[in-house]
mmCIF file of C-alpha atoms in Angstrom:
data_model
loop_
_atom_site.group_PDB
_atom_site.id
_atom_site.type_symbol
_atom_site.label_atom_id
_atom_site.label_comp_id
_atom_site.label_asym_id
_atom_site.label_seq_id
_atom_site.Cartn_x
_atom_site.Cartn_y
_atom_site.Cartn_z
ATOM 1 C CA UNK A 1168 20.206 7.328 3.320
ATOM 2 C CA UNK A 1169 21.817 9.755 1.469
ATOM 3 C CA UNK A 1170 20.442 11.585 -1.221
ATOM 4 C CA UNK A 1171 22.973 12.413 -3.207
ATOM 5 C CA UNK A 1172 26.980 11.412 -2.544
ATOM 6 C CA UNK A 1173 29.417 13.810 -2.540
ATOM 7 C CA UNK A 1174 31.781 14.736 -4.882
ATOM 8 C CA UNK A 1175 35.508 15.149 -4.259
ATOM 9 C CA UNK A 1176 36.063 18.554 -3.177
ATOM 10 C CA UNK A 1177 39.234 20.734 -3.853
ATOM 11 C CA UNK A 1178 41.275 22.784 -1.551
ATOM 12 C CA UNK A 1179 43.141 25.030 -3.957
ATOM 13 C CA UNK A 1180 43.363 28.494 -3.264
ATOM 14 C CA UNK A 1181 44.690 29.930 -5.793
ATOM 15 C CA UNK A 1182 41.038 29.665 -8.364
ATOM 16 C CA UNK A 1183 38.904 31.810 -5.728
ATOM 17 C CA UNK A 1184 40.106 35.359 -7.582
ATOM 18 C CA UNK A 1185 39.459 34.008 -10.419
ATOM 19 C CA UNK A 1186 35.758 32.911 -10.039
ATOM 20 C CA UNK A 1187 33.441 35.271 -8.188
ATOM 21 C CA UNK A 1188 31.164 31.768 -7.126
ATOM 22 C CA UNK A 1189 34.053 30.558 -5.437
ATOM 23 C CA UNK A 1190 34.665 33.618 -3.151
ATOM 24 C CA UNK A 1191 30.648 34.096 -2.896
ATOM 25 C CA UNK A 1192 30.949 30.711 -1.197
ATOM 26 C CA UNK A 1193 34.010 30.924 1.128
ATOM 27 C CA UNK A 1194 33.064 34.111 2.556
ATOM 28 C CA UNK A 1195 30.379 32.660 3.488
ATOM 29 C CA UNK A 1196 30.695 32.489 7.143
ATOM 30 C CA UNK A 1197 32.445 35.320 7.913
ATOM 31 C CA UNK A 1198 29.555 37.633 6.378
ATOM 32 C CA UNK A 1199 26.680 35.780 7.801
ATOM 33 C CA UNK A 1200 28.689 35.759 11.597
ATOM 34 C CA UNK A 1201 27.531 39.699 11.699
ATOM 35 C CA UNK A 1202 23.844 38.785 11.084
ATOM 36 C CA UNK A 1203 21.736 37.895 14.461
ATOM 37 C CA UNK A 1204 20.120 34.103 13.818
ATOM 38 C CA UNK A 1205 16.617 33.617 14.242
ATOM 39 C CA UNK A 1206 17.087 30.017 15.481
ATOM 40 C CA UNK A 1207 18.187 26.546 14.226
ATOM 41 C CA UNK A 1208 16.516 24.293 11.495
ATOM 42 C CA UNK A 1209 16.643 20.426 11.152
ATOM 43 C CA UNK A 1210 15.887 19.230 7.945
ATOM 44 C CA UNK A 1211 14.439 15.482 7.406
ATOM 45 C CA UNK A 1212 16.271 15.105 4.148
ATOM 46 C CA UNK A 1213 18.791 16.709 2.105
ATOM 47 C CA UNK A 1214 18.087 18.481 -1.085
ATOM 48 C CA UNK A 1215 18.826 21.329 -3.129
ATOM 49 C CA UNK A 1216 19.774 24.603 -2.340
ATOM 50 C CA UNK A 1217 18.199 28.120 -4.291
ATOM 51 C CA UNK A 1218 19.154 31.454 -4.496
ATOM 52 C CA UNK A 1219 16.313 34.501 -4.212
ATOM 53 C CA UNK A 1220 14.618 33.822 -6.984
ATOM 54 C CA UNK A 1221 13.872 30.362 -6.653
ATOM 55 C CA UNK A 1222 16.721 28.737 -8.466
ATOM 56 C CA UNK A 1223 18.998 25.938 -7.661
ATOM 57 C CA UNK A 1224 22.747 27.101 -6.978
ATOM 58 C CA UNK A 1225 25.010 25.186 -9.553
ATOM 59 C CA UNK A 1226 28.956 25.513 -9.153
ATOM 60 C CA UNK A 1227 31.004 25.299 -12.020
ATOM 61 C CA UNK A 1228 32.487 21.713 -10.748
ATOM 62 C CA UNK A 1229 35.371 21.809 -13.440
ATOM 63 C CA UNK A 1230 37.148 23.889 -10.896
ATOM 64 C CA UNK A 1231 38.001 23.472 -7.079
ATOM 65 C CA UNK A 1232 36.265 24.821 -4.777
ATOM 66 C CA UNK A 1233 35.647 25.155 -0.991
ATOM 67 C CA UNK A 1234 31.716 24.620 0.099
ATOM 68 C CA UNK A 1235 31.035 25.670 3.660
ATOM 69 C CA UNK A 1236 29.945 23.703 6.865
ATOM 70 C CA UNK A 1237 26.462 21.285 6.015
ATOM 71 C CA UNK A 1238 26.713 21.926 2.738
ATOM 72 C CA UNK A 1239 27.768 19.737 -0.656
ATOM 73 C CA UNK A 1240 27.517 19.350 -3.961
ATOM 74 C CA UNK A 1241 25.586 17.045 -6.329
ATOM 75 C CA UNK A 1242 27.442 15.287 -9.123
ATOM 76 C CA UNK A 1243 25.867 17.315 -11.619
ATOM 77 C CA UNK A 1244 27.525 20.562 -9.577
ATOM 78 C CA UNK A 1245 24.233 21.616 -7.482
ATOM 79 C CA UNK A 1246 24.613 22.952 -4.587
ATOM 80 C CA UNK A 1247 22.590 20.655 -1.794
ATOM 81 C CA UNK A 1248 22.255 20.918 1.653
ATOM 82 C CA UNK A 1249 24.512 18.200 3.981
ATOM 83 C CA UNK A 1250 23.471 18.111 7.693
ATOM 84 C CA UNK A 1251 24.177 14.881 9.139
ATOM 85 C CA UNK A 1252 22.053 12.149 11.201
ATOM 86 C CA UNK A 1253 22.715 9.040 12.154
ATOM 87 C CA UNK A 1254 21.556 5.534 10.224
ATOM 88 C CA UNK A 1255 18.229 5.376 11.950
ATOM 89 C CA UNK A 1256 17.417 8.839 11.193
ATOM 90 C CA UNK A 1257 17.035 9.646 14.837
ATOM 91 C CA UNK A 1258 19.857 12.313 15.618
ATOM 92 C CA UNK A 1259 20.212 15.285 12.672
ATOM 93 C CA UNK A 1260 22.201 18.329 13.061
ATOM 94 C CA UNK A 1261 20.666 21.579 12.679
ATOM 95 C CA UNK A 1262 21.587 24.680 10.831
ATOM 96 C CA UNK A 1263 21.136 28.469 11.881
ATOM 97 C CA UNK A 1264 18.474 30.445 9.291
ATOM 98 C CA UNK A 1265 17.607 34.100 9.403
ATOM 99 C CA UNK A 1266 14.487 34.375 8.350
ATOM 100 C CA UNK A 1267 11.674 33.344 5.938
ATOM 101 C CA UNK A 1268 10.826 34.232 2.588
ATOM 102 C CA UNK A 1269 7.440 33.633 0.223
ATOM 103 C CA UNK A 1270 9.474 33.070 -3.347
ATOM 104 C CA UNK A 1271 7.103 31.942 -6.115
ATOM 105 C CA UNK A 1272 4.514 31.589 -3.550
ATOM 106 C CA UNK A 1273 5.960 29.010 -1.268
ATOM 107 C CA UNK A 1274 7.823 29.500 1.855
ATOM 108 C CA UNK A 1275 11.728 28.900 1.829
ATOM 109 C CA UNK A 1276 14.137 29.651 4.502
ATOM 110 C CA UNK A 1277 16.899 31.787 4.617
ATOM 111 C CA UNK A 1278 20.076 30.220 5.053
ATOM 112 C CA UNK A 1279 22.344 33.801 4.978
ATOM 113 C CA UNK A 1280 24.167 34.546 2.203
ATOM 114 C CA UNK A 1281 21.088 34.122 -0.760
ATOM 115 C CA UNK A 1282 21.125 30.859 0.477
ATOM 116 C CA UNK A 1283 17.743 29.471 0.873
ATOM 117 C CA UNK A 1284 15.374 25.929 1.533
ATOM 118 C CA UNK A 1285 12.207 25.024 0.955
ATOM 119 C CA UNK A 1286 9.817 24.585 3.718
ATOM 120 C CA UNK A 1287 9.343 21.025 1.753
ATOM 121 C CA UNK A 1288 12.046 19.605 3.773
ATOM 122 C CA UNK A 1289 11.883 21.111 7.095
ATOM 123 C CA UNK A 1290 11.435 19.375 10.178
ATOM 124 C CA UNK A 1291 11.467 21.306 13.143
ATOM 125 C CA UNK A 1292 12.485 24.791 13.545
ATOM 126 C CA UNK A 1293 13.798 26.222 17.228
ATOM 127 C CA UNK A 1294 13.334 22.535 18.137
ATOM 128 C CA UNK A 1295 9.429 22.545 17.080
ATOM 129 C CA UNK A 1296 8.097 19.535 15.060
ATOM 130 C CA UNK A 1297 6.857 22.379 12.232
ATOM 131 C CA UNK A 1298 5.969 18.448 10.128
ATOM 132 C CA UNK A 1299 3.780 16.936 11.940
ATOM 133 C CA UNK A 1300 0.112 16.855 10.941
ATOM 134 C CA UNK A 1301 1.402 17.792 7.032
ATOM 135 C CA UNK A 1302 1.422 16.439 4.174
ATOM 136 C CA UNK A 1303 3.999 17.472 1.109
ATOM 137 C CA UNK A 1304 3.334 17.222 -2.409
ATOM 138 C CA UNK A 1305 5.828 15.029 -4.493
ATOM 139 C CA UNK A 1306 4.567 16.126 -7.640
ATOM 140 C CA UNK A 1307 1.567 19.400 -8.794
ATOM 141 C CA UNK A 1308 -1.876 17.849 -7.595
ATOM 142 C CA UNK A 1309 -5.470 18.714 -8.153
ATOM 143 C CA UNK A 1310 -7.877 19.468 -5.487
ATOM 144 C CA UNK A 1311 -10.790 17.189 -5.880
ATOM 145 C CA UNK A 1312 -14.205 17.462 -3.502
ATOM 146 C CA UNK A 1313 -15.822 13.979 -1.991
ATOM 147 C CA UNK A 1314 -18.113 13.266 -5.162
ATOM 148 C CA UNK A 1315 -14.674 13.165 -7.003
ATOM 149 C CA UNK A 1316 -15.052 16.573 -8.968
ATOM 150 C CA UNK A 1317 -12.003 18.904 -9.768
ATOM 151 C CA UNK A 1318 -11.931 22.217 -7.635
ATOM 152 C CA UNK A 1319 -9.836 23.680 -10.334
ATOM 153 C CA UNK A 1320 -6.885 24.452 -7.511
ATOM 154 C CA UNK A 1321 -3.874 22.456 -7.941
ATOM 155 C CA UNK A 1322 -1.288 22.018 -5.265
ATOM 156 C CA UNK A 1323 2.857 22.392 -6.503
ATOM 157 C CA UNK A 1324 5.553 20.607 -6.062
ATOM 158 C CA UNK A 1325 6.769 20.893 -2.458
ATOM 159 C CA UNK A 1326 3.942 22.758 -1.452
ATOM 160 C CA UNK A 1327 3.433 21.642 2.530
ATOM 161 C CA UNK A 1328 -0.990 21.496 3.304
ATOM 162 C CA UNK A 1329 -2.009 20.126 6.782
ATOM 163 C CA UNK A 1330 -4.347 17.010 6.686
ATOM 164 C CA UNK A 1331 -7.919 16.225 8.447
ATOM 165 C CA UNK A 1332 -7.351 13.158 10.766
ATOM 166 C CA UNK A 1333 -4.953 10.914 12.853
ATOM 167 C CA UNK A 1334 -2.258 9.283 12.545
ATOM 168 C CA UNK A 1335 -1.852 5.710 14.118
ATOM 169 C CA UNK A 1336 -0.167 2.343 13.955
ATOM 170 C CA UNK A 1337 -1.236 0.238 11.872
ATOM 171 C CA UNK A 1338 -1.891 -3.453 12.598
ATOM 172 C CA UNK A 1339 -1.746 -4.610 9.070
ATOM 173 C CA UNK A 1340 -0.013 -3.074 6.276
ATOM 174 C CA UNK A 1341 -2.524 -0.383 3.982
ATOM 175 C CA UNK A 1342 -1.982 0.629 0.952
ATOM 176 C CA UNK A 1343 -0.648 3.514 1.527
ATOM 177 C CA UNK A 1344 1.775 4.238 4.773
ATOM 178 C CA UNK A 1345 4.874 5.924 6.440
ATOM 179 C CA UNK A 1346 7.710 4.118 8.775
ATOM 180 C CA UNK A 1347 8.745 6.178 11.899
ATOM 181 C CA UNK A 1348 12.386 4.625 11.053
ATOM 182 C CA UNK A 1349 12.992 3.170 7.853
ATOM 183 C CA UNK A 1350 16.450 1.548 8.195
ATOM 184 C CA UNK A 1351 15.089 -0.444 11.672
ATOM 185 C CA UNK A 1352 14.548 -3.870 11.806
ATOM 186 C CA UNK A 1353 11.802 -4.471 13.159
ATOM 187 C CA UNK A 1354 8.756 -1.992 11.510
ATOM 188 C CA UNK A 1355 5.612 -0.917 12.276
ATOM 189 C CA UNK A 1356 4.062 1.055 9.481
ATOM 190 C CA UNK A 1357 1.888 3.977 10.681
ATOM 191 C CA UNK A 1358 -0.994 5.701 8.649
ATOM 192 C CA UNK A 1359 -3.791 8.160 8.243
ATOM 193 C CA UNK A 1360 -7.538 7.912 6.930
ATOM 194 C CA UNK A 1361 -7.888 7.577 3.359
ATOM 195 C CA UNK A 1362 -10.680 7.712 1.486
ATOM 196 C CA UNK A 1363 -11.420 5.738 -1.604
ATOM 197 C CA UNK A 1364 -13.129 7.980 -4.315
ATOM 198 C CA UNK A 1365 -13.205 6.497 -7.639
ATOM 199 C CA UNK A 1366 -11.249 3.644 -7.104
ATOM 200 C CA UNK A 1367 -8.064 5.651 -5.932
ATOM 201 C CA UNK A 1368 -6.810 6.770 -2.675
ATOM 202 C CA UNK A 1369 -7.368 10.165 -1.215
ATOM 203 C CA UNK A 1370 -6.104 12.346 1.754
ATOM 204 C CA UNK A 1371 -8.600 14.695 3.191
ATOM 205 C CA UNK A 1372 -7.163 18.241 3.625
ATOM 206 C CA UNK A 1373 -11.299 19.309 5.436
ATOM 207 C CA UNK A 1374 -14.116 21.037 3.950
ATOM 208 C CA UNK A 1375 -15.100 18.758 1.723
ATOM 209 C CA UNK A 1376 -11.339 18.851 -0.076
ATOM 210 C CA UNK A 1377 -9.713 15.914 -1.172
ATOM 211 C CA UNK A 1378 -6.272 15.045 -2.915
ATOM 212 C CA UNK A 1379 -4.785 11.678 -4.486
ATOM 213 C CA UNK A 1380 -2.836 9.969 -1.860
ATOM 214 C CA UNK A 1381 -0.486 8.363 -5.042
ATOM 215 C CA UNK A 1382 0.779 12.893 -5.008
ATOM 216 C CA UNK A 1383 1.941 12.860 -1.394
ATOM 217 C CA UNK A 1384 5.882 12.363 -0.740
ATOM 218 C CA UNK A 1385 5.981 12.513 2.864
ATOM 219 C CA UNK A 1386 3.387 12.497 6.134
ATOM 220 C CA UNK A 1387 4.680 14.579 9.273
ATOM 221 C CA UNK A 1388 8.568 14.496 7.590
ATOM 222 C CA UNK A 1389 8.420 10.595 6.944
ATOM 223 C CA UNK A 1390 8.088 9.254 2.948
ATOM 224 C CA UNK A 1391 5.092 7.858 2.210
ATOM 225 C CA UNK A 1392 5.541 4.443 0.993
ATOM 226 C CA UNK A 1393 3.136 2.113 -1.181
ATOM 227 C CA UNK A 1394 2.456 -1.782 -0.382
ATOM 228 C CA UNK A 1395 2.220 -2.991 -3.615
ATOM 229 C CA UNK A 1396 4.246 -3.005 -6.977
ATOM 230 C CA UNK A 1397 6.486 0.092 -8.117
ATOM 231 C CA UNK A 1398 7.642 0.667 -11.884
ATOM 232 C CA UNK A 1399 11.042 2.125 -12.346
ATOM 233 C CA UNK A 1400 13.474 3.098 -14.906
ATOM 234 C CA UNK A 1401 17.312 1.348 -15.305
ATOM 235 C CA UNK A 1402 19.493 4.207 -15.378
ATOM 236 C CA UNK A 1403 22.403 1.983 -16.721
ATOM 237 C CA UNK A 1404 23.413 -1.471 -18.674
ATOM 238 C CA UNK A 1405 23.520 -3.762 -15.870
ATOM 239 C CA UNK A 1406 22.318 -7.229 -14.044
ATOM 240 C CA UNK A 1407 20.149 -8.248 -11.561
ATOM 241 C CA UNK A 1408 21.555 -9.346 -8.729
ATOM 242 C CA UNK A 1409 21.254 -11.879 -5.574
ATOM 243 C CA UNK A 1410 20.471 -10.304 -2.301
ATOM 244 C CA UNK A 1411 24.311 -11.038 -1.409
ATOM 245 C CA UNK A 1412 25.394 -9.091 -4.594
ATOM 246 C CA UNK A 1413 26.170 -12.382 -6.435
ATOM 247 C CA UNK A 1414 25.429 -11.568 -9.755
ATOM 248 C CA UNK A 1415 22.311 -13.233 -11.492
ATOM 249 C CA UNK A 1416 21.748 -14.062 -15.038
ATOM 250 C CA UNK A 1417 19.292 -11.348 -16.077
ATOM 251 C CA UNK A 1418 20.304 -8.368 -18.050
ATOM 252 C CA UNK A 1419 18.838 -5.011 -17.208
ATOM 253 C CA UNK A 1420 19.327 -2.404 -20.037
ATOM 254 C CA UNK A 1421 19.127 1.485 -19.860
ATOM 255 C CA UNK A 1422 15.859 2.763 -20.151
ATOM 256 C CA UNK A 1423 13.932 -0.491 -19.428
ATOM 257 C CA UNK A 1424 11.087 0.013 -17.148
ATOM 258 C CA UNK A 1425 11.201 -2.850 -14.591
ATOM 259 C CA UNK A 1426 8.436 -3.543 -11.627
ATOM 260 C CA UNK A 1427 9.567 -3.865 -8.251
ATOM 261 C CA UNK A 1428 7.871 -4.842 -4.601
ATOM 262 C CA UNK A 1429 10.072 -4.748 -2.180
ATOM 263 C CA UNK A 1430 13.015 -2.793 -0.428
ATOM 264 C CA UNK A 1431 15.953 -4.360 1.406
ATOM 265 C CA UNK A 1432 17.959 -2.801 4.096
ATOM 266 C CA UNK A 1433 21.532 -5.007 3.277
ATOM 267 C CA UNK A 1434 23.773 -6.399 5.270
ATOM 268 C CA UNK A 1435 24.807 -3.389 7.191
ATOM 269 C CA UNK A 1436 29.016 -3.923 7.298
ATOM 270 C CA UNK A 1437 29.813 -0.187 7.205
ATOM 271 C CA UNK A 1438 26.799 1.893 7.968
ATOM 272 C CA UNK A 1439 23.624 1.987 5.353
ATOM 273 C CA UNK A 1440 24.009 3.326 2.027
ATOM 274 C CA UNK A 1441 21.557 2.376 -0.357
ATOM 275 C CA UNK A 1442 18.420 -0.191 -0.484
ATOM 276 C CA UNK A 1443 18.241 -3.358 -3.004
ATOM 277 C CA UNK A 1444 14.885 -4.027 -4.406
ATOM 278 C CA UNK A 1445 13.486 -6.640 -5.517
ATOM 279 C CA UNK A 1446 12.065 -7.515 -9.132
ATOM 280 C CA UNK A 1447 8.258 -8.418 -9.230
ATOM 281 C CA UNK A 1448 8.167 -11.709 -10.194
ATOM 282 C CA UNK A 1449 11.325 -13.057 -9.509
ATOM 283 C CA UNK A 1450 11.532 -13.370 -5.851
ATOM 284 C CA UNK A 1451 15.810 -14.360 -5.691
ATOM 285 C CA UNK A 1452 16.710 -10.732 -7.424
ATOM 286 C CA UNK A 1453 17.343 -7.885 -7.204
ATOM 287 C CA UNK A 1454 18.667 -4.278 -8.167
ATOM 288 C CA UNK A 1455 20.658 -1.473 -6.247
ATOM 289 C CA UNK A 1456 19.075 1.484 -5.722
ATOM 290 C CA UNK A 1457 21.965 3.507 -7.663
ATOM 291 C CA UNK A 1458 20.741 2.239 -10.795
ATOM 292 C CA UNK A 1459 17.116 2.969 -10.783
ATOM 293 C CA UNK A 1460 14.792 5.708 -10.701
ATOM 294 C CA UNK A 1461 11.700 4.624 -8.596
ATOM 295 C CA UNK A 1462 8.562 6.030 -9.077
ATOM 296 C CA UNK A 1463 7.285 5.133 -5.609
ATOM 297 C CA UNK A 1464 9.263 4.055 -2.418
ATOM 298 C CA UNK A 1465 7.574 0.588 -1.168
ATOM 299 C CA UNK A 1466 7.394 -1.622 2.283
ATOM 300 C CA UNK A 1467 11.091 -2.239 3.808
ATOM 301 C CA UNK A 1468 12.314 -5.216 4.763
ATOM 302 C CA UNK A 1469 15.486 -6.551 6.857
ATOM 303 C CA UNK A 1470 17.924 -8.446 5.008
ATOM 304 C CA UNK A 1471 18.383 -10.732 7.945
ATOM 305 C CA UNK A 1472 14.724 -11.762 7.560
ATOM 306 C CA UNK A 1473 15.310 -12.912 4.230
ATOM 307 C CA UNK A 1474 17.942 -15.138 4.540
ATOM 308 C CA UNK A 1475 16.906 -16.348 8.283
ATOM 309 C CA UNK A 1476 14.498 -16.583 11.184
ATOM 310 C CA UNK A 1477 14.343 -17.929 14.740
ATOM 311 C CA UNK A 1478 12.733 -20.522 16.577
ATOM 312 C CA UNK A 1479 12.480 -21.682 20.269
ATOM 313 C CA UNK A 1480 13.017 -24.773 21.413
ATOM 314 C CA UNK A 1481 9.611 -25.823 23.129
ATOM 315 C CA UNK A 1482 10.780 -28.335 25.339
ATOM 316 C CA UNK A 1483 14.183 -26.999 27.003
ATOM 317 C CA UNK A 1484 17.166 -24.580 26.018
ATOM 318 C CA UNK A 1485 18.274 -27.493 23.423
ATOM 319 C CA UNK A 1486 17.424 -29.070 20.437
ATOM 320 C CA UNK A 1487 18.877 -32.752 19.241
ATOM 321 C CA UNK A 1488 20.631 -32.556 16.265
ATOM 322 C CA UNK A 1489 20.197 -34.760 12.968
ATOM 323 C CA UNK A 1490 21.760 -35.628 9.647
ATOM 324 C CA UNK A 1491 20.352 -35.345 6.224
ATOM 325 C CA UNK A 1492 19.359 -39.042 6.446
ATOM 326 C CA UNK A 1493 17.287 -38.158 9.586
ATOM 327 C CA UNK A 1494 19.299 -40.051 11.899
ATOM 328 C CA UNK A 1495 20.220 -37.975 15.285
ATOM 329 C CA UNK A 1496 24.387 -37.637 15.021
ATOM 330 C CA UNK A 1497 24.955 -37.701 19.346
ATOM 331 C CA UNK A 1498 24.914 -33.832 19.603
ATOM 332 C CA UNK A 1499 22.818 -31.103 20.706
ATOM 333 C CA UNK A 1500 22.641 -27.520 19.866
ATOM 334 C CA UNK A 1501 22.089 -24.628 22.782
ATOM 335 C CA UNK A 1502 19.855 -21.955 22.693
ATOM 336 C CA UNK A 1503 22.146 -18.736 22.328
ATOM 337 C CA UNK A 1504 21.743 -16.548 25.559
ATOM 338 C CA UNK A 1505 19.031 -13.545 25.206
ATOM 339 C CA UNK A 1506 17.830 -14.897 21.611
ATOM 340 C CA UNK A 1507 16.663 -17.780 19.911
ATOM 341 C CA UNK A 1508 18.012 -20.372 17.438
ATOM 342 C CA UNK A 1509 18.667 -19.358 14.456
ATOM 343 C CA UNK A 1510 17.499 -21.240 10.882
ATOM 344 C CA UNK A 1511 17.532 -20.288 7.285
ATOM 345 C CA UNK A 1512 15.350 -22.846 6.066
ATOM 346 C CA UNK A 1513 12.991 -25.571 6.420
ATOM 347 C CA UNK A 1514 12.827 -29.678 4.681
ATOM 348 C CA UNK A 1515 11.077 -32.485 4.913
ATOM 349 C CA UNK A 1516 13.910 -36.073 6.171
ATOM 350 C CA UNK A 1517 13.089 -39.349 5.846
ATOM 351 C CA UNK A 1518 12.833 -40.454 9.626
ATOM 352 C CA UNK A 1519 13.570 -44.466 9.552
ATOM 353 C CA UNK A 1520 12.834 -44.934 13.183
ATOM 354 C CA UNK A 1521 9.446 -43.405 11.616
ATOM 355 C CA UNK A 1522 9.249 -44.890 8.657
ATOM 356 C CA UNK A 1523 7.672 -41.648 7.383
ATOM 357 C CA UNK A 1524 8.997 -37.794 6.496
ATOM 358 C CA UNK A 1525 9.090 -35.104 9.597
ATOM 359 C CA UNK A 1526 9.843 -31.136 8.987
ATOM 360 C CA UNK A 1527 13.025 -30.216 10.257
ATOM 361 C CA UNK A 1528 14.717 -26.990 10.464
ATOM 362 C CA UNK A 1529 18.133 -26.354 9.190
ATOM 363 C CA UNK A 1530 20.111 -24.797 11.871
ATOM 364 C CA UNK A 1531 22.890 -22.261 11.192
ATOM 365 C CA UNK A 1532 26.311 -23.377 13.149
ATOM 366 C CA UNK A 1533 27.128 -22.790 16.801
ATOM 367 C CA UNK A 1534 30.011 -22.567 18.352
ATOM 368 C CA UNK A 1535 28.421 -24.136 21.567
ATOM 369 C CA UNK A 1536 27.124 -26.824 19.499
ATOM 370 C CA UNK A 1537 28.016 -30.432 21.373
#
């Protein structure tokens, strides 16, 4: 998913004399061809991009302008990184850097030109998994011992600590977890010890230091997620919606706080773009992801598992079929090959052979139906 979407870019050459950011940025490769790389770095999500000193690059986006090879621009004119990878997250590309620098005590790499990235973001660097068996701070967090006492340290924003303990699959969803591949259908969440210390969550980073699991943005590269509810702000005047986009009844102004439990991977027509989510509550709506700002990301669900399951039939590769008066109509229905039949829902019919009401399944059509 992407984290922010592009902005149109220009082509016109005639503005680069005129703004010294514009030639800074097209000259881009041709100065850093002359420097020798150190490697290749794969990122495991997009974000900003800062200059020596720690600041975010902003463009003057009331002009044109060229942006170089895996990089683009935010549509409030920051400059953000842009290497690609597929829907499931499996295949990024990888950038050349040329070395590291400590700015305001963190570690960022050096992208050539005063280009630079946080180490927040990283994922493997010269094909090493430089992620795994970290944790990275979503937001400044205090360092707390076992009895639940301050340490007086406090982690920063995007600061990257390792963590004591294993990660594994979970067999039931905790409270607190991480998906290998979010946009999959099929999900097993995975985890690592936490420890409960005054009624909250904690991550153990060893000898005897502790911090608040709710801090944490992502374990070993992959976002932490939380199984339960999620506030988040409405960003504009809009309504919630069906999980077809059908447009329900209730208005969502800007600036309302909302709770939410649940994201949806859509109906994937042309690639994945952004998750719905559902409202707490009100199990038939919800919002796009466009026009919220969630405080924390929450368990993901396929939108095919919404609106249907499967069953098997138990007794051959067919099942009779029936009318809503619970008579059988003369026609059965075949089992698709490789899968299951498919149903999106589940009634009780008056059976008068019976003379009594059965469960029956409501089948979605087949073309082999007869």
């Amino acid at each position: 998913m992407k984290l922010f979407k592009k902005i149109c870019i220009g082509l016109t050459a005639l503005l680069l004399a005129a703004s010294p950011i514009l030639t800074h940025i097209t000259n881009f490769q041709t100065v850093e061809a002359a420097r020798k790389s150190k490697g290749k770095i794969t990122l495991f999500k997009n974000d900003y991009v800062y200059n020596q000193a720690g600041n975010k690059i902003k463009l003057n986006v009331n002009h044109s302008y060229r942006v170089p090879s895996d990089f683009a621009v935010s549509p409030t004119g920051y400059l953000i990184t842009d290497m690609k990878s597929d829907d499931l997250g499996d295949h990024r590309s990888s950038q050349p850097y040329y070395g590291t620098k400590k700015i305001n005590g963190q570690k960022f790499y050096d992208l050539g030109h005063n280009y630079y990235v946080n180490e927040a973001n990283v994922l493997k660097v010269k094909g090493r998994n430089v992620a795994q068996g970290t944790l990275t701070i979503k937001r400044d967090a205090l360092v707390y011992t076992e009895a639940g006492k301050a340490t007086g340290k406090k982690l920063r924003t995007n600061s990257v600590v390792k963590y004591q303990g294993k990660a594994k699959a979970a067999t039931k969803t905790p409270k607190y977890f991480y998906y290998l591949r979010d946009v999959a259908r099929y999900l097993q969440p995975q985890s690592i010890p936490t420890y409960k210390i005054k009624g909250k969550y904690f991550y153990s980073l060893g000898h005897n230091r502790y911090i608040n699991a709710a801090n944490v943005g992502y374990i070993n590269g992959h976002l932490v997620r939380y199984n339960g509810t999620s506030t988040a702000t409405v960003l504009k005047n809009t309504n919630s919606i069906t999980v077809n986009y059908s447009e329900a009844k209730r208005k969502l102004k800007k600036g309302q706080k909302i709770k939410l439990d649940l994201a949806v991977i859509p109906y994937l027509s042309d690639g994945f773009d952004n998750y719905l989510y559902r409202l707490h509550g009100h199990p038939d709506e919800y919002v796009d992801a466009t026009e919220i700002k969630l405080q924390r990301d929450l368990p993901v669900i396929d939108y095919r598992d919404l609106v249907y399951t499967y069953v098997m039939p138990v007794t051959d590769n067919s099942v009779e079929l029936y009318d809503t008066s619970g008579k059988a109509i003369g026609k059965r229905i075949m089992k698709p090959a490789y899968s299951n039949l498919t149903v999106d829902g589940l009634m009780y019919l008056w059976v008068p052979e019976e003379n009594k009401a059965e469960l029956f399944y409501h089948c979605l059509n087949y073309s082999d139906a007869s």
